Coordinates of C-alpha atoms in Angstrom, one line a residue:
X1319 CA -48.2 -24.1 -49.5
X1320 CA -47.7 -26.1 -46.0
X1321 CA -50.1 -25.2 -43.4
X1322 CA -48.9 -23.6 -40.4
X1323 CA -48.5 -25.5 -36.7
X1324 CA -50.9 -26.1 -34.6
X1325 CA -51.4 -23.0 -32.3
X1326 CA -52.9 -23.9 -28.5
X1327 CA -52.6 -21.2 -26.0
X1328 CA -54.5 -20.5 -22.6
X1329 CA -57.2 -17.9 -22.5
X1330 CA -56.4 -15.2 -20.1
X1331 CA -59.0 -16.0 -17.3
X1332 CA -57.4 -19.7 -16.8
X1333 CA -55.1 -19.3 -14.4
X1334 CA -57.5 -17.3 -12.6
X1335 CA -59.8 -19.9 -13.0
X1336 CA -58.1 -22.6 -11.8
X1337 CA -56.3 -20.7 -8.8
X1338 CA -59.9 -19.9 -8.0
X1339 CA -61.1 -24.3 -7.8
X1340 CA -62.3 -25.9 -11.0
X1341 CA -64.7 -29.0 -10.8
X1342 CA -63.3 -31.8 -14.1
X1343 CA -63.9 -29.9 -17.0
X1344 CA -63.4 -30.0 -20.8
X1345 CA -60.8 -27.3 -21.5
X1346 CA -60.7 -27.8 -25.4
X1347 CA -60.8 -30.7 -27.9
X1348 CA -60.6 -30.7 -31.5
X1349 CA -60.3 -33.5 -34.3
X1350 CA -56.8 -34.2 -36.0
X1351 CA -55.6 -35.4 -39.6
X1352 CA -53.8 -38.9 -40.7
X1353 CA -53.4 -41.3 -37.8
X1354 CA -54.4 -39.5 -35.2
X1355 CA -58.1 -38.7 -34.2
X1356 CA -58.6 -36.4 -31.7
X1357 CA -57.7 -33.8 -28.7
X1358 CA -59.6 -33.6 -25.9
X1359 CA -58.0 -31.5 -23.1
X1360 CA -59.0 -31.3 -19.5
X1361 CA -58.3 -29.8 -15.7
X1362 CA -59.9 -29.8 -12.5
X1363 CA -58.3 -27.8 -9.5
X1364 CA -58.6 -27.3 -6.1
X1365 CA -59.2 -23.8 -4.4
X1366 CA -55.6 -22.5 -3.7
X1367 CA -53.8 -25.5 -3.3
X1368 CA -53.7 -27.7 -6.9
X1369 CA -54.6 -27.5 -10.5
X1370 CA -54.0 -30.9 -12.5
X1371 CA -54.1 -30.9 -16.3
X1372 CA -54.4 -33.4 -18.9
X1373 CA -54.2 -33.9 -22.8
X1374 CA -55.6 -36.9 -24.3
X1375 CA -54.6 -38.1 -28.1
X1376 CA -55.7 -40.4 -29.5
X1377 CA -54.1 -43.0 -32.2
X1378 CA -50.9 -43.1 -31.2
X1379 CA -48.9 -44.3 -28.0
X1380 CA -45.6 -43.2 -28.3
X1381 CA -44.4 -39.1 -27.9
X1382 CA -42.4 -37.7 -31.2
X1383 CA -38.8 -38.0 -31.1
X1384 CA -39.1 -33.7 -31.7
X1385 CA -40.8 -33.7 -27.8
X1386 CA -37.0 -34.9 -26.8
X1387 CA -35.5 -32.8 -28.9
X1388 CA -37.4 -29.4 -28.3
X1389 CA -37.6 -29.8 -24.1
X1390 CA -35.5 -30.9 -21.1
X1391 CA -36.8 -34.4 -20.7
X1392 CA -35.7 -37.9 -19.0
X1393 CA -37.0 -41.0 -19.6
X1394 CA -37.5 -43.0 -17.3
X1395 CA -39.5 -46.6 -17.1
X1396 CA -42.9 -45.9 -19.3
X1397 CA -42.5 -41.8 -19.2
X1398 CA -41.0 -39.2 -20.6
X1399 CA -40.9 -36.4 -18.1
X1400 CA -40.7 -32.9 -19.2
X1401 CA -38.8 -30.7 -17.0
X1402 CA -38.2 -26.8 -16.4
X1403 CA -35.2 -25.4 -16.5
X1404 CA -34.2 -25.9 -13.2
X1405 CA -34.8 -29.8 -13.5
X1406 CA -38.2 -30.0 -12.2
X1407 CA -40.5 -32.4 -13.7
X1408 CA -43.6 -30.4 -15.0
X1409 CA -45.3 -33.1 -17.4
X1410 CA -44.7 -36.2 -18.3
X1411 CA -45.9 -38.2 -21.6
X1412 CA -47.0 -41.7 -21.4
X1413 CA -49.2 -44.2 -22.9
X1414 CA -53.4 -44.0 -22.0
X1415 CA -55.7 -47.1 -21.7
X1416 CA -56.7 -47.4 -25.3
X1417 CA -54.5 -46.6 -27.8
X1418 CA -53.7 -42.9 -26.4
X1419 CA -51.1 -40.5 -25.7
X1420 CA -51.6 -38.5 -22.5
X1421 CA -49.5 -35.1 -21.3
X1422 CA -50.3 -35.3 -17.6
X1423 CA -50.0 -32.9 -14.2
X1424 CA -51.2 -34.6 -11.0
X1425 CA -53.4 -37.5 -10.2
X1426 CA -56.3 -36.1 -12.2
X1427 CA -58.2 -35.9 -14.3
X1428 CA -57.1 -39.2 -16.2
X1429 CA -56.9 -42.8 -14.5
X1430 CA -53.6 -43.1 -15.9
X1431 CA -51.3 -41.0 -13.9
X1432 CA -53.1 -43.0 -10.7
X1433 CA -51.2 -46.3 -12.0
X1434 CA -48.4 -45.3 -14.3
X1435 CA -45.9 -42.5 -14.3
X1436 CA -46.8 -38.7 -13.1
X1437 CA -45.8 -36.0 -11.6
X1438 CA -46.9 -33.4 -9.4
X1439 CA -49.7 -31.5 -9.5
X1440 CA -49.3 -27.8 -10.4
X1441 CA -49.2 -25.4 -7.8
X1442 CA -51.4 -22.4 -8.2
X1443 CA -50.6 -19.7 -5.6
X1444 CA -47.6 -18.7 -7.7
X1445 CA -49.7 -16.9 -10.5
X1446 CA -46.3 -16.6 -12.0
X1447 CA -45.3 -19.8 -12.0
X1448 CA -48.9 -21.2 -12.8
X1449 CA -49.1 -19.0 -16.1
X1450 CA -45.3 -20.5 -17.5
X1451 CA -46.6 -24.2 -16.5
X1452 CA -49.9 -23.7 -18.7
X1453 CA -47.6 -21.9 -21.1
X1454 CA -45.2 -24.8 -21.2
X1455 CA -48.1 -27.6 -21.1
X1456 CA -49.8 -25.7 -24.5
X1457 CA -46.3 -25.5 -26.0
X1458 CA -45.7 -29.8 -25.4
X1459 CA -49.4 -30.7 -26.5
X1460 CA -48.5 -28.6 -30.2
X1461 CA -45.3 -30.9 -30.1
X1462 CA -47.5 -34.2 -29.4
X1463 CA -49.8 -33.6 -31.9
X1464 CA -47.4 -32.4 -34.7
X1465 CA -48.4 -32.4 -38.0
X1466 CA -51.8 -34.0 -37.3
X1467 CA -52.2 -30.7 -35.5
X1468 CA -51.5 -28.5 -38.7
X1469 CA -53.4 -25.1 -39.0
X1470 CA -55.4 -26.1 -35.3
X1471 CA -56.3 -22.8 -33.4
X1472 CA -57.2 -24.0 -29.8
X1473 CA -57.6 -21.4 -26.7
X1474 CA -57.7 -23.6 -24.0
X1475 CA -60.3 -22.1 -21.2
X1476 CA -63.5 -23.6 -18.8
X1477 CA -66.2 -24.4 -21.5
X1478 CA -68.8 -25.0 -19.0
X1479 CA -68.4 -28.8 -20.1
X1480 CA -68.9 -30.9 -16.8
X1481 CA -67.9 -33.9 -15.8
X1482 CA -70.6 -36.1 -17.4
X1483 CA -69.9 -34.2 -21.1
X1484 CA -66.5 -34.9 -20.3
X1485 CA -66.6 -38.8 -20.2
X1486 CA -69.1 -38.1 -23.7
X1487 CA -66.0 -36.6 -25.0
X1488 CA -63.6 -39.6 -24.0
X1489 CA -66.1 -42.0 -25.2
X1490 CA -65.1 -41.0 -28.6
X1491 CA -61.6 -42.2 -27.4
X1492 CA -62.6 -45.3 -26.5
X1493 CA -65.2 -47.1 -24.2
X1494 CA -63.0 -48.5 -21.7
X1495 CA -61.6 -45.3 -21.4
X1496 CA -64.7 -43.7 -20.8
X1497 CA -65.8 -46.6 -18.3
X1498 CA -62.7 -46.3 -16.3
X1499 CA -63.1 -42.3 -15.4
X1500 CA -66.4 -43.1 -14.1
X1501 CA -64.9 -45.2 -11.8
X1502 CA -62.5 -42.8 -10.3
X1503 CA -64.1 -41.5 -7.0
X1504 CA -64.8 -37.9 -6.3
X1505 CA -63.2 -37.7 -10.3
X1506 CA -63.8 -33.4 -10.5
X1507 CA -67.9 -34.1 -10.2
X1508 CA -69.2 -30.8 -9.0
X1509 CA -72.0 -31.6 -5.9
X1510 CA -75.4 -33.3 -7.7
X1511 CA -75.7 -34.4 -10.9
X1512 CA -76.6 -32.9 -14.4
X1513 CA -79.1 -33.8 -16.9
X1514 CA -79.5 -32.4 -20.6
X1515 CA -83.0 -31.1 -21.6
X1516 CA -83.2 -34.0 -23.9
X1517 CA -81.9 -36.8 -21.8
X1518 CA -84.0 -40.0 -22.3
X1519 CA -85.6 -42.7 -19.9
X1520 CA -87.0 -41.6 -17.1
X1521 CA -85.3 -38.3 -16.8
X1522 CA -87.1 -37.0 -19.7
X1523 CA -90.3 -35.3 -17.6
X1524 CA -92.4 -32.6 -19.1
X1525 CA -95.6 -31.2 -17.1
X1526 CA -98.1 -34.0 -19.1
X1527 CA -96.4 -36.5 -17.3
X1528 CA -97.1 -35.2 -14.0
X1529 CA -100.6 -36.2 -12.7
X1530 CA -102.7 -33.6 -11.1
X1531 CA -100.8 -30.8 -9.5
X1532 CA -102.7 -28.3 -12.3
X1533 CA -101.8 -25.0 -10.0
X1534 CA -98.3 -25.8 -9.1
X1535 CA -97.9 -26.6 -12.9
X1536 CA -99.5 -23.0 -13.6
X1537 CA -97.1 -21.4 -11.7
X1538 CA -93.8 -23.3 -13.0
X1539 CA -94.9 -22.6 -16.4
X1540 CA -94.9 -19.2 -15.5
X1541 CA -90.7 -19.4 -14.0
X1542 CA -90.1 -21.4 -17.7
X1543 CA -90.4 -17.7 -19.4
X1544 CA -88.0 -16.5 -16.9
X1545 CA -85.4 -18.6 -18.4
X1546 CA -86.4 -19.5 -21.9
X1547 CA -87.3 -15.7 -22.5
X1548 CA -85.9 -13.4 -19.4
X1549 CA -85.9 -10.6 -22.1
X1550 CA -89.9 -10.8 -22.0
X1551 CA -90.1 -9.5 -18.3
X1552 CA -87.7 -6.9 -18.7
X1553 CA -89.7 -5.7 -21.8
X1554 CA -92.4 -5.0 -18.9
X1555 CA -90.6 -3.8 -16.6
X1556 CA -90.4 -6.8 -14.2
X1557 CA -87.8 -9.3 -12.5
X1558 CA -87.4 -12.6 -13.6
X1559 CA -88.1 -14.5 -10.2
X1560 CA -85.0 -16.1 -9.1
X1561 CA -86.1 -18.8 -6.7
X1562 CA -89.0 -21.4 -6.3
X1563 CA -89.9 -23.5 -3.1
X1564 CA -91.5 -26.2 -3.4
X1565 CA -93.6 -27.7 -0.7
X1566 CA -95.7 -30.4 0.4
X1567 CA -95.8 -34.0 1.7
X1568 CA -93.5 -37.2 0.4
X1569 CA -94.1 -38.3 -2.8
X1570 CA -96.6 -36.0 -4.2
X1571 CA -93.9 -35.0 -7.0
X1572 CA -91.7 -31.9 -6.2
X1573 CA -89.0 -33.6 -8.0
X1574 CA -90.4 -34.5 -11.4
X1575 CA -92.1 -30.7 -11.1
X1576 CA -88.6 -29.4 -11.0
X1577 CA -87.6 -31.8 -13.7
X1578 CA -89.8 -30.6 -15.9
X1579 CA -89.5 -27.3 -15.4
X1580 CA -85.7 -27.4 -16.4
X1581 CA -87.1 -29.4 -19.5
X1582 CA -89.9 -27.6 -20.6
X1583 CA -87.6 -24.1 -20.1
X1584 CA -84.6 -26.2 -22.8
X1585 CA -82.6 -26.0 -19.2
X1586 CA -80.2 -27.9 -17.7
X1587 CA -81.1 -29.5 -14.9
X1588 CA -78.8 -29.8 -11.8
X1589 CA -80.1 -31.9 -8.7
X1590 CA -78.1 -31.6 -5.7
X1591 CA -79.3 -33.7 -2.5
X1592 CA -78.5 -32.9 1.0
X1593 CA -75.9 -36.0 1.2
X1594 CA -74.2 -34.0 -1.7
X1595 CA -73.3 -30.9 0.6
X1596 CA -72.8 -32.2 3.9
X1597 CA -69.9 -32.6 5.4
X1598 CA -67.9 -33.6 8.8
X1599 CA -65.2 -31.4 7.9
X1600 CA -64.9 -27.7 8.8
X1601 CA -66.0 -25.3 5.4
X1602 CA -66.4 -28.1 3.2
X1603 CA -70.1 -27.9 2.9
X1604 CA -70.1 -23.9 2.3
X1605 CA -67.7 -25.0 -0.7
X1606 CA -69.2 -27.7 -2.3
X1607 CA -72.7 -25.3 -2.1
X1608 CA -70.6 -22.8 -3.6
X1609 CA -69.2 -25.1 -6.6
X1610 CA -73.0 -25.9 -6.9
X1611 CA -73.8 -22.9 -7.6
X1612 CA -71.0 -22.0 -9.5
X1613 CA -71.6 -25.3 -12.1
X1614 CA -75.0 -24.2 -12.7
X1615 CA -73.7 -20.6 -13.8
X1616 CA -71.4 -23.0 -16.2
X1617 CA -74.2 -24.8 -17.1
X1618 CA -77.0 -22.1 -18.2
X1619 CA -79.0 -21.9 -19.2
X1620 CA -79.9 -24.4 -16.1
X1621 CA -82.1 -24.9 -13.2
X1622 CA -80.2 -25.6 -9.9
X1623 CA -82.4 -28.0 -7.3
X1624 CA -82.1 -28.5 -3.9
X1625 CA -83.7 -31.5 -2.4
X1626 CA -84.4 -31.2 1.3
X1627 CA -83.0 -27.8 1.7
X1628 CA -84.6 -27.6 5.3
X1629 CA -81.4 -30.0 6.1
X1630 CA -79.2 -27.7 4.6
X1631 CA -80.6 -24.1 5.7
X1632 CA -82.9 -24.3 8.2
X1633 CA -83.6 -21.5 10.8
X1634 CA -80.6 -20.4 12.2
X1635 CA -81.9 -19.4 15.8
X1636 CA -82.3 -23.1 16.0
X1637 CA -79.2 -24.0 13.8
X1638 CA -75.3 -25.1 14.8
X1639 CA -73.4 -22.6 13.1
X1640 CA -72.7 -24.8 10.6
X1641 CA -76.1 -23.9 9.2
X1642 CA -75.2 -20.1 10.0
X1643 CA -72.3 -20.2 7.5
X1644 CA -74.6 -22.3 4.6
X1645 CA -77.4 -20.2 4.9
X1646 CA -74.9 -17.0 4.4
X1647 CA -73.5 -18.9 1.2
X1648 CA -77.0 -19.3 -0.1
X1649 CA -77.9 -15.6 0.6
X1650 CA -74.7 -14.2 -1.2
X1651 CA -75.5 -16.6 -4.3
X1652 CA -79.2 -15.4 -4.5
X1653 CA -78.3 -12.0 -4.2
X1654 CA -76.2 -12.3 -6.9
X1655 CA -78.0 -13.9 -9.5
X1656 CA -78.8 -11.5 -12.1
X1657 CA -81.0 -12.0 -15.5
X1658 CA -78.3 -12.5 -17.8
X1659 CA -76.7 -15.6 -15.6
X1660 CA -79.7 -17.8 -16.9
X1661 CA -80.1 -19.5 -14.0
X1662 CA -83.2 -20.7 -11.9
X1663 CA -82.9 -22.4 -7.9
X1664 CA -85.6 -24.5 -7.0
X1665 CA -85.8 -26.0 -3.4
X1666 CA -88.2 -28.9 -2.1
X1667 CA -88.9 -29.4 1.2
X1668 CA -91.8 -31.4 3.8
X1669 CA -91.1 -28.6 6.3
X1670 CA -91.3 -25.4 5.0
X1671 CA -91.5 -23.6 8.6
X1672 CA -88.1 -25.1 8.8
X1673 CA -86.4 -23.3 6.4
X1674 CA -84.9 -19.8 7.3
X1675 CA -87.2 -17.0 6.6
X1676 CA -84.3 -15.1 5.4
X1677 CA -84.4 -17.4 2.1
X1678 CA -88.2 -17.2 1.6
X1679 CA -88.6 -13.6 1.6
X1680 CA -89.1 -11.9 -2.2
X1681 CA -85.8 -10.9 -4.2
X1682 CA -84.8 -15.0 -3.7
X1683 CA -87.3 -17.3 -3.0
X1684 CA -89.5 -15.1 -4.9
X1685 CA -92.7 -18.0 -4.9
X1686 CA -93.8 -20.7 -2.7
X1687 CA -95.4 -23.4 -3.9
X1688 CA -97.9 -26.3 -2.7
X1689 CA -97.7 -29.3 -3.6
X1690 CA -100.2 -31.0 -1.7
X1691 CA -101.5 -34.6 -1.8
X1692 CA -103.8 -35.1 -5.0
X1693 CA -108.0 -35.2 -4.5
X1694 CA -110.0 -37.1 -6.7
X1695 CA -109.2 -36.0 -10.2
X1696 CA -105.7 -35.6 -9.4
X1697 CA -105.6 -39.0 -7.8
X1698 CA -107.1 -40.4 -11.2
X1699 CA -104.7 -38.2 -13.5
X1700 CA -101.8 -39.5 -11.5
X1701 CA -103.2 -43.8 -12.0
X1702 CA -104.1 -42.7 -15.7
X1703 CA -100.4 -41.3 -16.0
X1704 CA -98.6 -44.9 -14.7
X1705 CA -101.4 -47.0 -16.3
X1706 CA -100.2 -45.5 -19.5
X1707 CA -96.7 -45.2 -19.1
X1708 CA -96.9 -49.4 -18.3
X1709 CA -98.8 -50.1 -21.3
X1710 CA -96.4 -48.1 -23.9
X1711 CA -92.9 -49.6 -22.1
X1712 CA -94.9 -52.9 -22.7
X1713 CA -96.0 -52.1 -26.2
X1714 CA -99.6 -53.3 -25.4
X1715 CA -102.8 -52.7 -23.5
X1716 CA -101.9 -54.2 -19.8
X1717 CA -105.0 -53.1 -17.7
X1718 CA -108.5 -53.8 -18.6
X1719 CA -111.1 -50.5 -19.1
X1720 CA -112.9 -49.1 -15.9
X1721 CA -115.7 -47.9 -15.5
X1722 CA -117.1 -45.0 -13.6
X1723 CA -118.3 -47.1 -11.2
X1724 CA -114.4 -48.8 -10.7
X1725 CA -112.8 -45.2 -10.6
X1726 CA -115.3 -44.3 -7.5
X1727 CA -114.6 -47.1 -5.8
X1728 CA -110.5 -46.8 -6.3
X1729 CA -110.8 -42.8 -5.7
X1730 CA -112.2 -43.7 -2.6
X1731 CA -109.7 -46.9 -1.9
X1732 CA -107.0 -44.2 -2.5
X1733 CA -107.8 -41.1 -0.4
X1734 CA -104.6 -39.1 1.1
X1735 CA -102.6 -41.2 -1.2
X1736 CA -99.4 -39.7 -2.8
X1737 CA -98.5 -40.0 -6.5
X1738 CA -95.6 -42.1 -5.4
X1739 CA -98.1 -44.3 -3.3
X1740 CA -100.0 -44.6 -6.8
X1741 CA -97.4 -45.5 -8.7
X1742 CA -96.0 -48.4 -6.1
X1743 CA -100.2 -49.7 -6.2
X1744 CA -99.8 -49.6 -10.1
X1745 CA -96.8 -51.9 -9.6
X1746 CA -97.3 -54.1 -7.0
X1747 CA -100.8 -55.2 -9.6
X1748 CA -98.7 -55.6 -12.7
X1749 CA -95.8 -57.6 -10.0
X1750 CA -98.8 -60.1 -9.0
X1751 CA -99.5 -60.5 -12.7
X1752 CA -95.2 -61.5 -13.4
X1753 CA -95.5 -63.8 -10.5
X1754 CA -98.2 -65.6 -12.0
X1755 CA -96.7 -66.2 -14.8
X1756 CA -99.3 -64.8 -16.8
X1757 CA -97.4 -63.0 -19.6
X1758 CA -100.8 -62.1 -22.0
X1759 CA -103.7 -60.7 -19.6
X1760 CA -104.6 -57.8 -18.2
X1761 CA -104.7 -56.4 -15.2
X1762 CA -108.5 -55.4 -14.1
X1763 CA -109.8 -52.9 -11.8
X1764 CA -111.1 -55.1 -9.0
X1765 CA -106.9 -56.1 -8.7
X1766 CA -105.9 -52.7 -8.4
X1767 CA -108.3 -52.0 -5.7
X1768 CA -107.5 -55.0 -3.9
X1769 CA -103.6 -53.8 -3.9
X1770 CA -104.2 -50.6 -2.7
X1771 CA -106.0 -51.7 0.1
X1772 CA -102.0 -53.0 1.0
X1773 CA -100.3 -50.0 -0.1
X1774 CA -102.6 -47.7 2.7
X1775 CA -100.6 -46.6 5.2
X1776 CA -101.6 -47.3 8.8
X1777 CA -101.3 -44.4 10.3

């Protein structure tokens, strides 16, 4: 008995979706028989004004002669253009950049369309019109990937797969592929940038990397519950706590605190700078905040951090109005969180006073916490951490044993030093060592002292 066609139709919330603004996102994919490999299908829209969609398959580069034969199409140059039945073009079929076959709307979210044949992107204030487009887009991908397709059941619909999964999913299509979708600017990438919980390399930060900081660690630990188990609070009767600010000078590690978090907690985490929001033009900032916030509900489990929020809501007695209308944005999106939406917002800041109070008070920036410069033991956590973290990336002892004697004297070398002025001493020693050209020693504690009598600051 043959099996049945493929069957791809679009969930019911998609048109809403993308009449509503969608950041580059993996709609559906799937693997196909013979020839042919794989689906992956994606869209990114704006708010109101544009939704693009593409199909990529891969294995072939030519459309079925049964595309021709079951729409209005014209061919013209590289493209087959599927129209409506008033002429339009709707879609048109062309060849990828590795061996693919692409059913495209508008300039994104595929390279091709940029440099070969395309139409228009689809407008999406008709809902009408929008839902017999994404009907007649499902209807042309079953064509394209005919019998490789047989017995496929894809709902196409916003999997919460970002930008960064999405070029995962096109490396399987092909590397160049993959490479060149990086390359578009502004390609759909929501405001920051993602990590998984098990990224590797330097992202990969759990709490006994961290020198020091043993009560702001306490506390965090506390906020991983709230999003590893939020059932546990409710069991008692509590809140999860929605927000955490983080403050304290440069460089004493707000950043790899919130890092870990995310990865202790099996979270997401989302890091959106100040440079990600701002903008020259009038509402743009409120709605990239807004598609932050919106990817991290996506994303969740996930923790959402803000770098520098005093640049992005600080008091608003003092504040253009500008601020006014971000600090409202934030407000209506921490009111809203609720347990089930999995999702945590950290903020780090230098200047906490400059913050509005509006943000700190409890119900959304339920804790503040310090994160001073180390003392002693923290100081010495934090040169144990990097000593450590040099000698396994070398793969063998680089710095000779101290002594309690040495530690006093580099405690004392180091006061009001930040972890990230500890880390720059650790390196700057093992730097005088590579310009040497000593590529077997170690480095001993009288050289470590002696840099960070450089690194001091002289104020």
């Amino acid at each position: 008995m043959a099996m049945s066609a493929a069957s791809i139709t679009p969930s019911p919330d998609l048109a809403r979706r993308l009449a509503a603004g969608l950041p580059l996102t993996v709609l559906g994919q799937a693997s196909l028989s013979g020839t042919l490999s794989r689906l992956v299908v994606l869209g990114r829209s704006e708010q109101g004004r544009a939704a693009a969609l593409s199909a990529v398959v891969t294995g072939t580069t030519r459309p079925p002669p049964v595309v021709a034969a079951r729409f209005r199409t014209e061919r013209r140059g590289r493209g087959l253009f599927v129209q409506d039945q008033a002429g339009a073009d709707r879609f048109v079929l062309s060849s990828g950049l590795l061996n693919q076959l692409v059913v495209s709307a508008g300039i994104w979210p595929v390279l091709l369309p940029l440099i070969g044949p395309r139409v228009a992107a689809l407008p999406v204030a008709d809902a009408g019109r929008l839902a017999a487009d994404l009907d007649l887009f499902c209807r042309v991908v079953e064509t394209t990937v005919g019998r490789a397709g047989a017995g496929l059941r894809l709902t196409l619909e916003p999997t919460g797969t970002n930008v960064d999964s999405a070029v995962g999913s096109l490396g399987r299509l092909g590397r160049a592929a993959a490479g060149v979708v990086r390359r578009v600017p502004g390609a759909g990438r929501a405001p920051g940038h993602v990590y998984e919980p098990d990224d590797a390399g330097d992202e990969a930060i759990s709490f006994s990397d961290i020198g020091g900081q043993e009560a702001a660690k306490i506390e965090l630990e506390t906020v991983c519950l709230a999003i590893s188990d939020p059932q546990l609070f409710l069991s008692w009767g509590a809140r999860p706590p929605r927000g955490v600010l983080l403050y304290g000078p440069p460089g004493t590690g707000k950043t790899m605190l919130a890092r870990a978090l995310a990865r202790e907690s099996g979270a997401r985490f989302i890091h959106v700078r100040a440079t990600d929001i701002v903008s020259k033009w009038y509402g743009e900032a409120e709605r990239k905040l807004q598609e932050a916030f919106d990817w991290a509900r996506r994303e969740r489990p996930a923790v959402l951090f803000f770098d520098e929020i005093d640049a992005l809501a600080r008091a608003r007695e003092d504040a253009h109005e500008a601020s006014h209308r971000l600090v409202s944005t934030f407000l209506e999106n921490m009111d809203g969180l609720q347990v089930p939406d999995g999702v945590i917002v950290l903020a780090a800041t230098n200047r906490p006073e400059a913050v509005d109070e509006a943000l700190t008070r409890p119900g959304r920036f339920d804790r503040l916490v310090e994160v001073p410069l180390p003392g002693p033991d923290g100081r010495r956590q934090v040169f144990e951490v990097h000593l450590g973290r040099a000698s396994r990336q070398a793969g063998r002892p680089l710095f000779e044993p101290i002594d309690e004697a040495g530690w006093d004297q580099l405690m004392a070398a180091s006061d009001g030093f930040s972890g990230a002025e500890i880390a720059e001493v650790v390196r700057r020693a093992l730097e005088a060592r590579i310009r040497a050209g000593d590529k077997h020693g170690q480095v001993g504690g009288d050289e470590l002292l002696s840099v960070a009598g450089g690194v001091r600051r002289p104020w």
